[in-house]
PDB file of N, CA and C in Angstrom:
ATOM      1  N   MET I  75      30.608   1.326  -2.473  1.00  0.00           N
ATOM      2  CA  MET I  75      30.003   0.591  -1.394  1.00  0.00           C
ATOM      3  C   MET I  75      28.515   0.944  -1.312  1.00  0.00           C
ATOM      4  N   VAL I  76      27.752   0.083  -0.695  1.00  0.00           N
ATOM      5  CA  VAL I  76      26.297   0.260  -0.599  1.00  0.00           C
ATOM      6  C   VAL I  76      25.970   1.477   0.253  1.00  0.00           C
ATOM      7  N   GLN I  77      25.098   2.344  -0.283  1.00  0.00           N
ATOM      8  CA  GLN I  77      24.643   3.535   0.424  1.00  0.00           C
ATOM      9  C   GLN I  77      23.182   3.776   0.119  1.00  0.00           C
ATOM     10  N   GLN I  78      22.526   4.506   1.007  1.00  0.00           N
ATOM     11  CA  GLN I  78      21.146   4.904   0.750  1.00  0.00           C
ATOM     12  C   GLN I  78      21.152   6.318   0.183  1.00  0.00           C
ATOM     13  N   TRP I  79      20.295   6.534  -0.819  1.00  0.00           N
ATOM     14  CA  TRP I  79      20.224   7.799  -1.530  1.00  0.00           C
ATOM     15  C   TRP I  79      18.774   8.236  -1.645  1.00  0.00           C
ATOM     16  N   ARG I  80      18.578   9.522  -1.930  1.00  0.00           N
ATOM     17  CA  ARG I  80      17.236  10.048  -2.163  1.00  0.00           C
ATOM     18  C   ARG I  80      17.240  10.866  -3.445  1.00  0.00           C
ATOM     19  N   LEU I  81      16.305  10.548  -4.319  1.00  0.00           N
ATOM     20  CA  LEU I  81      16.049  11.331  -5.526  1.00  0.00           C
ATOM     21  C   LEU I  81      14.775  12.117  -5.267  1.00  0.00           C
ATOM     22  N   THR I  82      14.813  13.435  -5.478  1.00  0.00           N
ATOM     23  CA  THR I  82      13.603  14.239  -5.319  1.00  0.00           C
ATOM     24  C   THR I  82      13.172  14.756  -6.682  1.00  0.00           C
ATOM     25  N   LEU I  83      11.866  14.773  -6.874  1.00  0.00           N
ATOM     26  CA  LEU I  83      11.261  15.231  -8.123  1.00  0.00           C
ATOM     27  C   LEU I  83      10.213  16.288  -7.803  1.00  0.00           C
ATOM     28  N   ASP I  84       9.937  17.162  -8.758  1.00  0.00           N
ATOM     29  CA  ASP I  84       8.923  18.194  -8.572  1.00  0.00           C
ATOM     30  C   ASP I  84       7.526  17.704  -8.927  1.00  0.00           C
ATOM     31  N   THR I  85       7.437  16.657  -9.726  1.00  0.00           N
ATOM     32  CA  THR I  85       6.146  16.097 -10.128  1.00  0.00           C
ATOM     33  C   THR I  85       6.220  14.575 -10.077  1.00  0.00           C
ATOM     34  N   THR I  86       5.067  13.949 -10.025  1.00  0.00           N
ATOM     35  CA  THR I  86       5.054  12.488 -10.072  1.00  0.00           C
ATOM     36  C   THR I  86       5.453  12.043 -11.474  1.00  0.00           C
ATOM     37  N   PRO I  87       6.230  10.980 -11.576  1.00  0.00           N
ATOM     38  CA  PRO I  87       6.652  10.542 -12.905  1.00  0.00           C
ATOM     39  C   PRO I  87       5.478   9.973 -13.694  1.00  0.00           C
ATOM     40  N   SER I  88       5.473  10.229 -14.974  1.00  0.00           N
ATOM     41  CA  SER I  88       4.418   9.693 -15.837  1.00  0.00           C
ATOM     42  C   SER I  88       4.935   8.554 -16.711  1.00  0.00           C
ATOM     43  N   GLU I  89       6.243   8.341 -16.665  1.00  0.00           N
ATOM     44  CA  GLU I  89       6.860   7.260 -17.437  1.00  0.00           C
ATOM     45  C   GLU I  89       8.054   6.729 -16.660  1.00  0.00           C
ATOM     46  N   THR I  90       8.770   5.797 -17.239  1.00  0.00           N
ATOM     47  CA  THR I  90       9.924   5.183 -16.576  1.00  0.00           C
ATOM     48  C   THR I  90      11.004   6.224 -16.319  1.00  0.00           C
ATOM     49  N   ILE I  91      11.552   6.196 -15.096  1.00  0.00           N
ATOM     50  CA  ILE I  91      12.690   7.053 -14.786  1.00  0.00           C
ATOM     51  C   ILE I  91      13.894   6.164 -14.474  1.00  0.00           C
ATOM     52  N   THR I  92      15.059   6.626 -14.853  1.00  0.00           N
ATOM     53  CA  THR I  92      16.306   5.936 -14.557  1.00  0.00           C
ATOM     54  C   THR I  92      16.905   6.585 -13.317  1.00  0.00           C
ATOM     55  N   LEU I  93      17.189   5.781 -12.317  1.00  0.00           N
ATOM     56  CA  LEU I  93      17.774   6.304 -11.088  1.00  0.00           C
ATOM     57  C   LEU I  93      19.220   6.700 -11.354  1.00  0.00           C
ATOM     58  N   PRO I  94      19.695   7.804 -10.736  1.00  0.00           N
ATOM     59  CA  PRO I  94      20.973   8.393 -11.135  1.00  0.00           C
ATOM     60  C   PRO I  94      22.231   7.689 -10.650  1.00  0.00           C
ATOM     61  N   LEU I  95      22.122   6.679  -9.805  1.00  0.00           N
ATOM     62  CA  LEU I  95      23.296   5.947  -9.320  1.00  0.00           C
ATOM     63  C   LEU I  95      23.099   4.464  -9.564  1.00  0.00           C
ATOM     64  N   ALA I  96      24.184   3.722  -9.619  1.00  0.00           N
ATOM     65  CA  ALA I  96      24.061   2.295  -9.915  1.00  0.00           C
ATOM     66  C   ALA I  96      25.194   1.540  -9.240  1.00  0.00           C
ATOM     67  N   PRO I  97      25.024   0.249  -9.058  1.00  0.00           N
ATOM     68  CA  PRO I  97      23.805  -0.519  -9.285  1.00  0.00           C
ATOM     69  C   PRO I  97      22.804  -0.295  -8.148  1.00  0.00           C
ATOM     70  N   VAL I  98      21.534  -0.302  -8.503  1.00  0.00           N
ATOM     71  CA  VAL I  98      20.464  -0.113  -7.528  1.00  0.00           C
ATOM     72  C   VAL I  98      19.985  -1.488  -7.083  1.00  0.00           C
ATOM     73  N   SER I  99      19.917  -1.684  -5.772  1.00  0.00           N
ATOM     74  CA  SER I  99      19.482  -2.986  -5.250  1.00  0.00           C
ATOM     75  C   SER I  99      18.088  -2.949  -4.639  1.00  0.00           C
ATOM     76  N   ALA I 100      17.616  -1.763  -4.219  1.00  0.00           N
ATOM     77  CA  ALA I 100      16.304  -1.713  -3.574  1.00  0.00           C
ATOM     78  C   ALA I 100      15.715  -0.317  -3.619  1.00  0.00           C
ATOM     79  N   ILE I 101      14.391  -0.271  -3.654  1.00  0.00           N
ATOM     80  CA  ILE I 101      13.646   0.960  -3.406  1.00  0.00           C
ATOM     81  C   ILE I 101      13.227   0.868  -1.943  1.00  0.00           C
ATOM     82  N   ASP I 102      13.652   1.823  -1.141  1.00  0.00           N
ATOM     83  CA  ASP I 102      13.376   1.794   0.289  1.00  0.00           C
ATOM     84  C   ASP I 102      12.057   2.478   0.633  1.00  0.00           C
ATOM     85  N   ALA I 103      11.723   3.555  -0.082  1.00  0.00           N
ATOM     86  CA  ALA I 103      10.467   4.264   0.158  1.00  0.00           C
ATOM     87  C   ALA I 103      10.214   5.217  -0.997  1.00  0.00           C
ATOM     88  N   VAL I 104       8.945   5.411  -1.300  1.00  0.00           N
ATOM     89  CA  VAL I 104       8.514   6.431  -2.251  1.00  0.00           C
ATOM     90  C   VAL I 104       7.439   7.233  -1.535  1.00  0.00           C
ATOM     91  N   LYS I 105       7.626   8.555  -1.485  1.00  0.00           N
ATOM     92  CA  LYS I 105       6.682   9.412  -0.768  1.00  0.00           C
ATOM     93  C   LYS I 105       6.305  10.612  -1.615  1.00  0.00           C
ATOM     94  N   VAL I 106       5.072  11.075  -1.397  1.00  0.00           N
ATOM     95  CA  VAL I 106       4.547  12.258  -2.053  1.00  0.00           C
ATOM     96  C   VAL I 106       4.069  13.206  -0.957  1.00  0.00           C
ATOM     97  N   VAL I 107       4.427  14.492  -1.057  1.00  0.00           N
ATOM     98  CA  VAL I 107       3.961  15.486  -0.095  1.00  0.00           C
ATOM     99  C   VAL I 107       2.671  16.085  -0.646  1.00  0.00           C
ATOM    100  N   ASN I 108       1.589  15.974   0.141  1.00  0.00           N
ATOM    101  CA  ASN I 108       0.295  16.464  -0.326  1.00  0.00           C
ATOM    102  C   ASN I 108       0.147  17.962  -0.073  1.00  0.00           C
ATOM    103  N   GLY I 109      -1.004  18.517  -0.408  1.00  0.00           N
ATOM    104  CA  GLY I 109      -1.254  19.942  -0.279  1.00  0.00           C
ATOM    105  C   GLY I 109      -1.204  20.456   1.142  1.00  0.00           C
ATOM    106  N   GLN I 110      -1.390  19.588   2.139  1.00  0.00           N
ATOM    107  CA  GLN I 110      -1.318  19.989   3.540  1.00  0.00           C
ATOM    108  C   GLN I 110       0.091  19.847   4.113  1.00  0.00           C
ATOM    109  N   GLY I 111       1.036  19.390   3.283  1.00  0.00           N
ATOM    110  CA  GLY I 111       2.417  19.249   3.718  1.00  0.00           C
ATOM    111  C   GLY I 111       2.757  17.907   4.339  1.00  0.00           C
ATOM    112  N   ALA I 112       1.815  16.961   4.312  1.00  0.00           N
ATOM    113  CA  ALA I 112       2.056  15.637   4.886  1.00  0.00           C
ATOM    114  C   ALA I 112       2.678  14.710   3.843  1.00  0.00           C
ATOM    115  N   ALA I 113       3.692  13.945   4.267  1.00  0.00           N
ATOM    116  CA  ALA I 113       4.316  12.958   3.388  1.00  0.00           C
ATOM    117  C   ALA I 113       3.479  11.686   3.397  1.00  0.00           C
ATOM    118  N   ILE I 114       3.063  11.252   2.223  1.00  0.00           N
ATOM    119  CA  ILE I 114       2.233  10.062   2.074  1.00  0.00           C
ATOM    120  C   ILE I 114       3.053   8.992   1.366  1.00  0.00           C
ATOM    121  N   ASN I 115       3.109   7.804   1.956  1.00  0.00           N
ATOM    122  CA  ASN I 115       3.816   6.689   1.325  1.00  0.00           C
ATOM    123  C   ASN I 115       3.064   6.225   0.086  1.00  0.00           C
ATOM    124  N   VAL I 116       3.794   5.977  -0.978  1.00  0.00           N
ATOM    125  CA  VAL I 116       3.227   5.402  -2.195  1.00  0.00           C
ATOM    126  C   VAL I 116       3.339   3.886  -2.054  1.00  0.00           C
ATOM    127  N   ALA I 117       2.243   3.191  -2.238  1.00  0.00           N
ATOM    128  CA  ALA I 117       2.225   1.735  -2.104  1.00  0.00           C
ATOM    129  C   ALA I 117       3.143   1.093  -3.139  1.00  0.00           C
ATOM    130  N   THR I 118       3.801   0.013  -2.748  1.00  0.00           N
ATOM    131  CA  THR I 118       4.689  -0.683  -3.687  1.00  0.00           C
ATOM    132  C   THR I 118       3.925  -1.212  -4.894  1.00  0.00           C
ATOM    133  N   SER I 119       2.631  -1.428  -4.742  1.00  0.00           N
ATOM    134  CA  SER I 119       1.822  -1.887  -5.878  1.00  0.00           C
ATOM    135  C   SER I 119       1.587  -0.770  -6.900  1.00  0.00           C
ATOM    136  N   ALA I 120       1.921   0.482  -6.547  1.00  0.00           N
ATOM    137  CA  ALA I 120       1.698   1.611  -7.449  1.00  0.00           C
ATOM    138  C   ALA I 120       2.893   1.900  -8.348  1.00  0.00           C
ATOM    139  N   TYR I 121       3.968   1.104  -8.222  1.00  0.00           N
ATOM    140  CA  TYR I 121       5.115   1.291  -9.108  1.00  0.00           C
ATOM    141  C   TYR I 121       5.803  -0.046  -9.364  1.00  0.00           C
ATOM    142  N   GLU I 122       6.513  -0.085 -10.477  1.00  0.00           N
ATOM    143  CA  GLU I 122       7.345  -1.240 -10.823  1.00  0.00           C
ATOM    144  C   GLU I 122       8.798  -0.807 -10.699  1.00  0.00           C
ATOM    145  N   PHE I 123       9.647  -1.731 -10.285  1.00  0.00           N
ATOM    146  CA  PHE I 123      11.054  -1.433 -10.060  1.00  0.00           C
ATOM    147  C   PHE I 123      11.913  -2.499 -10.706  1.00  0.00           C
ATOM    148  N   ALA I 124      12.941  -2.056 -11.410  1.00  0.00           N
ATOM    149  CA  ALA I 124      13.927  -2.970 -11.979  1.00  0.00           C
ATOM    150  C   ALA I 124      15.277  -2.611 -11.367  1.00  0.00           C
ATOM    151  N   SER I 125      15.877  -3.551 -10.662  1.00  0.00           N
ATOM    152  CA  SER I 125      17.173  -3.312 -10.029  1.00  0.00           C
ATOM    153  C   SER I 125      18.286  -3.429 -11.058  1.00  0.00           C
ATOM    154  N   GLY I 126      19.484  -3.031 -10.656  1.00  0.00           N
ATOM    155  CA  GLY I 126      20.656  -3.206 -11.517  1.00  0.00           C
ATOM    156  C   GLY I 126      21.262  -1.901 -11.962  1.00  0.00           C
ATOM    157  N   SER I 127      21.968  -1.989 -13.074  1.00  0.00           N
ATOM    158  CA  SER I 127      22.669  -0.839 -13.639  1.00  0.00           C
ATOM    159  C   SER I 127      22.150  -0.570 -15.040  1.00  0.00           C
ATOM    160  N   PRO I 128      21.300   0.350 -15.246  1.00  0.00           N
ATOM    161  CA  PRO I 128      20.744   1.274 -14.262  1.00  0.00           C
ATOM    162  C   PRO I 128      19.490   0.705 -13.592  1.00  0.00           C
ATOM    163  N   GLY I 129      19.174   1.236 -12.431  1.00  0.00           N
ATOM    164  CA  GLY I 129      17.905   0.914 -11.784  1.00  0.00           C
ATOM    165  C   GLY I 129      16.810   1.783 -12.387  1.00  0.00           C
ATOM    166  N   LYS I 130      15.620   1.219 -12.515  1.00  0.00           N
ATOM    167  CA  LYS I 130      14.516   1.966 -13.123  1.00  0.00           C
ATOM    168  C   LYS I 130      13.263   1.830 -12.278  1.00  0.00           C
ATOM    169  N   LEU I 131      12.434   2.858 -12.326  1.00  0.00           N
ATOM    170  CA  LEU I 131      11.168   2.871 -11.613  1.00  0.00           C
ATOM    171  C   LEU I 131      10.106   3.432 -12.547  1.00  0.00           C
ATOM    172  N   ARG I 132       8.929   2.794 -12.536  1.00  0.00           N
ATOM    173  CA  ARG I 132       7.852   3.224 -13.425  1.00  0.00           C
ATOM    174  C   ARG I 132       6.528   3.135 -12.682  1.00  0.00           C
ATOM    175  N   PRO I 133       5.687   4.164 -12.785  1.00  0.00           N
ATOM    176  CA  PRO I 133       4.368   4.087 -12.164  1.00  0.00           C
ATOM    177  C   PRO I 133       3.555   2.943 -12.768  1.00  0.00           C
ATOM    178  N   ALA I 134       2.825   2.228 -11.907  1.00  0.00           N
ATOM    179  CA  ALA I 134       1.977   1.129 -12.371  1.00  0.00           C
ATOM    180  C   ALA I 134       0.513   1.388 -12.022  1.00  0.00           C
ATOM    181  N   ALA I 135       0.271   2.427 -11.227  1.00  0.00           N
ATOM    182  CA  ALA I 135      -1.084   2.809 -10.811  1.00  0.00           C
ATOM    183  C   ALA I 135      -1.013   4.282 -10.411  1.00  0.00           C
ATOM    184  N   PRO I 136      -2.155   4.935 -10.264  1.00  0.00           N
ATOM    185  CA  PRO I 136      -2.120   6.350  -9.853  1.00  0.00           C
ATOM    186  C   PRO I 136      -1.468   6.534  -8.484  1.00  0.00           C
ATOM    187  N   TRP I 137      -0.708   7.617  -8.349  1.00  0.00           N
ATOM    188  CA  TRP I 137      -0.064   7.971  -7.091  1.00  0.00           C
ATOM    189  C   TRP I 137      -0.916   9.021  -6.387  1.00  0.00           C
ATOM    190  N   PRO I 138      -0.709   9.220  -5.082  1.00  0.00           N
ATOM    191  CA  PRO I 138      -1.427  10.293  -4.383  1.00  0.00           C
ATOM    192  C   PRO I 138      -1.149  11.644  -5.046  1.00  0.00           C
ATOM    193  N   GLN I 139      -2.082  12.556  -4.920  1.00  0.00           N
ATOM    194  CA  GLN I 139      -1.944  13.891  -5.510  1.00  0.00           C
ATOM    195  C   GLN I 139      -0.860  14.674  -4.782  1.00  0.00           C
ATOM    196  N   ILE I 140       0.060  15.238  -5.550  1.00  0.00           N
ATOM    197  CA  ILE I 140       1.148  16.029  -4.969  1.00  0.00           C
ATOM    198  C   ILE I 140       0.661  17.453  -4.733  1.00  0.00           C
ATOM    199  N   GLY I 141       1.144  18.066  -3.659  1.00  0.00           N
ATOM    200  CA  GLY I 141       0.838  19.469  -3.390  1.00  0.00           C
ATOM    201  C   GLY I 141       1.710  20.368  -4.254  1.00  0.00           C
ATOM    202  N   PRO I 142       1.413  21.662  -4.288  1.00  0.00           N
ATOM    203  CA  PRO I 142       2.198  22.590  -5.116  1.00  0.00           C
ATOM    204  C   PRO I 142       3.517  22.958  -4.446  1.00  0.00           C
ATOM    205  N   ARG I 143       4.505  22.099  -4.620  1.00  0.00           N
ATOM    206  CA  ARG I 143       5.799  22.367  -3.990  1.00  0.00           C
ATOM    207  C   ARG I 143       6.927  21.767  -4.820  1.00  0.00           C
ATOM    208  N   ILE I 144       8.076  22.384  -4.704  1.00  0.00           N
ATOM    209  CA  ILE I 144       9.280  21.866  -5.346  1.00  0.00           C
ATOM    210  C   ILE I 144       9.780  20.694  -4.513  1.00  0.00           C
ATOM    211  N   GLY I 145      10.170  19.623  -5.166  1.00  0.00           N
ATOM    212  CA  GLY I 145      10.700  18.454  -4.464  1.00  0.00           C
ATOM    213  C   GLY I 145       9.639  17.692  -3.692  1.00  0.00           C
ATOM    214  N   GLY I 146       8.412  17.686  -4.186  1.00  0.00           N
ATOM    215  CA  GLY I 146       7.307  17.039  -3.486  1.00  0.00           C
ATOM    216  C   GLY I 146       7.254  15.531  -3.600  1.00  0.00           C
ATOM    217  N   VAL I 147       8.137  14.955  -4.406  1.00  0.00           N
ATOM    218  CA  VAL I 147       8.204  13.495  -4.537  1.00  0.00           C
ATOM    219  C   VAL I 147       9.608  13.061  -4.131  1.00  0.00           C
ATOM    220  N   SER I 148       9.698  12.068  -3.258  1.00  0.00           N
ATOM    221  CA  SER I 148      11.017  11.550  -2.885  1.00  0.00           C
ATOM    222  C   SER I 148      11.048  10.042  -3.098  1.00  0.00           C
ATOM    223  N   ILE I 149      12.147   9.598  -3.671  1.00  0.00           N
ATOM    224  CA  ILE I 149      12.380   8.171  -3.912  1.00  0.00           C
ATOM    225  C   ILE I 149      13.666   7.815  -3.177  1.00  0.00           C
ATOM    226  N   ASP I 150      13.536   7.042  -2.110  1.00  0.00           N
ATOM    227  CA  ASP I 150      14.694   6.580  -1.351  1.00  0.00           C
ATOM    228  C   ASP I 150      15.100   5.220  -1.893  1.00  0.00           C
ATOM    229  N   PHE I 151      16.373   5.067  -2.204  1.00  0.00           N
ATOM    230  CA  PHE I 151      16.836   3.811  -2.787  1.00  0.00           C
ATOM    231  C   PHE I 151      18.232   3.465  -2.288  1.00  0.00           C
ATOM    232  N   THR I 152      18.591   2.199  -2.415  1.00  0.00           N
ATOM    233  CA  THR I 152      19.897   1.697  -2.031  1.00  0.00           C
ATOM    234  C   THR I 152      20.683   1.390  -3.302  1.00  0.00           C
ATOM    235  N   ALA I 153      21.892   1.924  -3.370  1.00  0.00           N
ATOM    236  CA  ALA I 153      22.741   1.708  -4.546  1.00  0.00           C
ATOM    237  C   ALA I 153      24.183   1.508  -4.105  1.00  0.00           C
ATOM    238  N   GLY I 154      24.915   0.811  -4.920  1.00  0.00           N
ATOM    239  CA  GLY I 154      26.335   0.606  -4.672  1.00  0.00           C
ATOM    240  C   GLY I 154      26.704  -0.857  -4.751  1.00  0.00           C
ATOM    241  N   TYR I 155      27.994  -1.111  -4.722  1.00  0.00           N
ATOM    242  CA  TYR I 155      28.505  -2.470  -4.807  1.00  0.00           C
ATOM    243  C   TYR I 155      28.608  -3.076  -3.400  1.00  0.00           C
ATOM    244  N   ALA I 156      28.380  -4.359  -3.298  1.00  0.00           N
ATOM    245  CA  ALA I 156      28.329  -5.042  -2.002  1.00  0.00           C
ATOM    246  C   ALA I 156      29.662  -4.996  -1.256  1.00  0.00           C
ATOM    247  N   ASN I 157      30.771  -5.018  -1.991  1.00  0.00           N
ATOM    248  CA  ASN I 157      32.089  -4.960  -1.359  1.00  0.00           C
ATOM    249  C   ASN I 157      33.108  -4.457  -2.368  1.00  0.00           C
ATOM    250  N   ALA I 158      34.291  -4.147  -1.889  1.00  0.00           N
ATOM    251  CA  ALA I 158      35.317  -3.562  -2.761  1.00  0.00           C
ATOM    252  C   ALA I 158      35.698  -4.492  -3.919  1.00  0.00           C
ATOM    253  N   GLY I 159      35.634  -5.798  -3.710  1.00  0.00           N
ATOM    254  CA  GLY I 159      35.958  -6.737  -4.775  1.00  0.00           C
ATOM    255  C   GLY I 159      34.963  -6.749  -5.919  1.00  0.00           C
ATOM    256  N   ALA I 160      33.753  -6.248  -5.690  1.00  0.00           N
ATOM    257  CA  ALA I 160      32.726  -6.215  -6.730  1.00  0.00           C
ATOM    258  C   ALA I 160      32.778  -4.975  -7.597  1.00  0.00           C
ATOM    259  N   VAL I 161      33.561  -3.968  -7.188  1.00  0.00           N
ATOM    260  CA  VAL I 161      33.657  -2.725  -7.939  1.00  0.00           C
ATOM    261  C   VAL I 161      34.440  -2.981  -9.225  1.00  0.00           C
ATOM    262  N   PRO I 162      33.872  -2.595 -10.387  1.00  0.00           N
ATOM    263  CA  PRO I 162      34.605  -2.828 -11.642  1.00  0.00           C
ATOM    264  C   PRO I 162      35.839  -1.963 -11.786  1.00  0.00           C
TER     265      PRO I 162
END
């Protein structure tokens, strides 16, 4: 069933990443924690997204600078099947 998930990364991606659950229907938010500890939204124009199985995300422009922290990048996404009849 459809659920919202969060993938956390230690660094900003430099190439295409495959999201760990499928099918992915939406990217809900992408945030980077800066050196002062503030979460900064990454503009949708700064990445490309391909929905489906698997869902993929790729940087399309520079992202805000991440601070020195583990899990400083978060990608919130929606994944799952719309209803029980759609589950293979």
